[in-house]
Every structure is written in C-alpha cells, then in structure tokens.
Steps between C-alpha positions, in 0.01 A plus 500: 500500500834458324345612172377821660828605661794311346811532711853413403664395826872435475484461123287185527186485287186364663351316205590131512730249663710458186585868500576495873693171503853653492416689819421171677829324415685628812198418717483144365874458556469615861201271558700208358785569743253545788316173440821306429649610833189421701442164333867412558456562875177297508673215312789511749258468793318211333816307409671544838176457699563824690166656579425798719396392850642148449623330815880489505668161464772561756621167647647662813414841642857552625632509143386862467696598811850349526484135390568323173256241365582228251197311370580160346260249347543155655457196273557179705842621620404672823758328724797552267400861445465560874845343561656714227351819643606414856860424402528825303394705802126557477375671816139385476324249275120496473306268276149609411238403245447743216135569426424617146 
C-alpha cells in the first residue's frame, strides 16, 4: 500500500526504522521520564510498605483528633521508663504489644 501511494507526512520518510529513528528520540526521552517516575513511586511504596487499602497502624484513634502519641520501644526497662514519663507530666501511659 505504501508503494502505491507514498506519502511524506511531516517530512518523515516511511521506509525503515533507521531513517525514522531521529523522529523517535523525543518519544523515547518522554517514555524514559514516564517509566522512571512510575517505577520510582512503585519503589517508594515497596520500600515503605505503604500499599493502597492497607490497614492503618494508628496506636490510638484519638491521635488524629486532639491528642499527641509517643510510641516507645520497651527493652526490659518498663518500670524506669514509666517512672520517667510520670514525673515529666505524662497524662496517660498505655503499654501494648506490637504485632508485626
């Protein structure tokens, strides 16, 4: 069909890839940027373990309203840590097990 009615569209010949390659340079650049951006977002989700529809790991529901939450890992010093928090003015101290 192209031999019957050769058309020169935009100054690009329709013969082979090597002749058309300069026209594809901007397209390949844009595809590189597109895939780099999308793969960067996917890598961020994988590294931070943030997935769509993942259950939130909020230790206390009131922290989204008007409370402040401080989550501390306890390593055999629970009593001294509790005493330190009480003497510095902690309003409420809850100890819960973290499930991974």
